[in-house]
């Protein structure tokens, strides 16, 4: 059988899977140091992989803001990351097909989608699986809520962490993982305690909140129903940025408790009187039989600790 030549420009032949893995880790953590830690590499190794990737594709992929510890993907980096997810998915499909032809001796990976706002659940989930089901391999893809549902429908993923409710409306089955209440993080802001029960007072504060997804819709609906126009200083889905503006007393951050960093937990004031908590579930396509390895991931997810208590 004739083998077709792959239509890849010469420079792009130098792109390696480890380069794309490093890019995804940086997108997930916004930090070379944290990306290196999450992958078990040194920071210099991650830097070298990104440098090699940028040379191969011929454009800058990471934006390094002067004076900031955090980095972010450029527009070109975001484009490449989207295609990298497809590459990883296709490689997993190839691995599964080869394993089937070899008699199924390899362990099939479970593909799990998760929105960024539920990322704090992933480390304890993966740690639990490593301890109790080391033969189960989990491949995690960061997907927003809408894309996560599409991925399940098209069988691009087996499972997805979601705050969508009710699941039946999206033709999904699932199990609840955690209840995640909204909080107001405002260290040393005198007006904050009264604002947790008085929407007018809350609207007068300088605020930060998520920019998209179910958390953002909950916040926007709260003020829209009361026909209030709050003073938002920052709208972003970067949890670190929301924590930082609260830490530096630039704004009071409205966010799900799951996203609050440890040093700010003691300053997280409940917003139960104003906002319903998020119900976090692990979902799969309705009517699909789950493989044994997938059921193990579901079982582990239901045991993952939910929102933490102040220390």
Coordinates of N, CA and C in Angstrom, one line a residue, residues 3 27 40-41 50-51 55 81 100 107 134 138 189 193 195 200 212-213 224 253 262 283 298 306-307 309-310:
X3 N 2.1 4.9 0.8 CA 2.0 5.7 2.0 C 2.1 7.2 1.6
X27 N -0.8 26.8 29.9 CA -2.1 27.4 29.8 C -3.0 27.1 31.0
X40 N 6.4 17.2 36.5 CA 7.5 16.5 37.0 C 8.8 16.9 36.3
X41 N 8.9 18.1 35.7 CA 10.1 18.5 35.0 C 10.7 19.7 35.8
X50 N 9.3 25.0 25.4 CA 8.5 26.0 24.8 C 9.4 26.8 23.7
X51 N 10.6 27.0 24.0 CA 11.5 27.7 23.1 C 11.6 26.9 21.8
X55 N 10.3 28.0 18.0 CA 11.2 28.0 16.9 C 10.5 27.1 15.7
X81 N -3.0 25.5 20.9 CA -3.5 24.6 22.0 C -4.8 23.9 21.6
X100 N -6.5 -2.8 20.9 CA -7.6 -3.8 20.5 C -7.0 -4.9 19.6
X107 N -4.1 -0.9 28.9 CA -5.2 -0.4 29.7 C -5.8 0.9 28.9
X134 N -4.2 2.3 40.3 CA -3.1 2.8 39.5 C -3.1 2.3 38.0
X138 N -6.0 8.4 33.2 CA -6.9 9.5 32.9 C -6.3 10.6 32.1
X189 N -12.2 44.6 54.5 CA -13.1 45.5 53.9 C -14.3 45.7 54.9
X193 N -19.1 42.4 55.3 CA -20.1 41.6 56.0 C -21.6 41.9 55.8
X195 N -22.7 43.4 53.2 CA -23.0 43.3 51.7 C -23.4 41.8 51.4
X200 N -28.1 45.7 47.5 CA -27.7 47.1 47.2 C -26.3 47.4 47.7
X212 N -17.2 34.2 32.5 CA -18.1 33.3 31.6 C -18.4 32.1 32.4
X213 N -19.3 31.3 31.8 CA -19.7 30.0 32.4 C -20.8 30.2 33.4
X224 N -29.1 41.5 37.5 CA -30.1 41.8 36.5 C -31.5 41.8 37.0
X253 N -14.0 40.0 45.7 CA -14.2 39.0 44.6 C -15.4 38.1 45.0
X262 N -5.8 29.1 49.5 CA -5.8 28.8 50.9 C -5.6 30.0 51.9
X283 N -20.5 13.8 34.7 CA -21.5 13.4 33.7 C -21.0 12.5 32.6
X298 N -15.6 7.5 38.0 CA -16.8 8.1 38.6 C -16.8 7.9 40.1
X306 N -15.2 18.2 48.8 CA -15.8 19.4 48.2 C -15.1 20.6 48.8
X307 N -15.9 21.7 48.8 CA -15.3 23.0 49.3 C -14.7 22.9 50.7
X309 N -13.0 24.1 54.4 CA -13.4 25.0 55.5 C -12.2 26.0 55.8
X310 N -12.5 27.1 56.4 CA -11.5 28.1 56.7 C -10.5 27.4 57.7

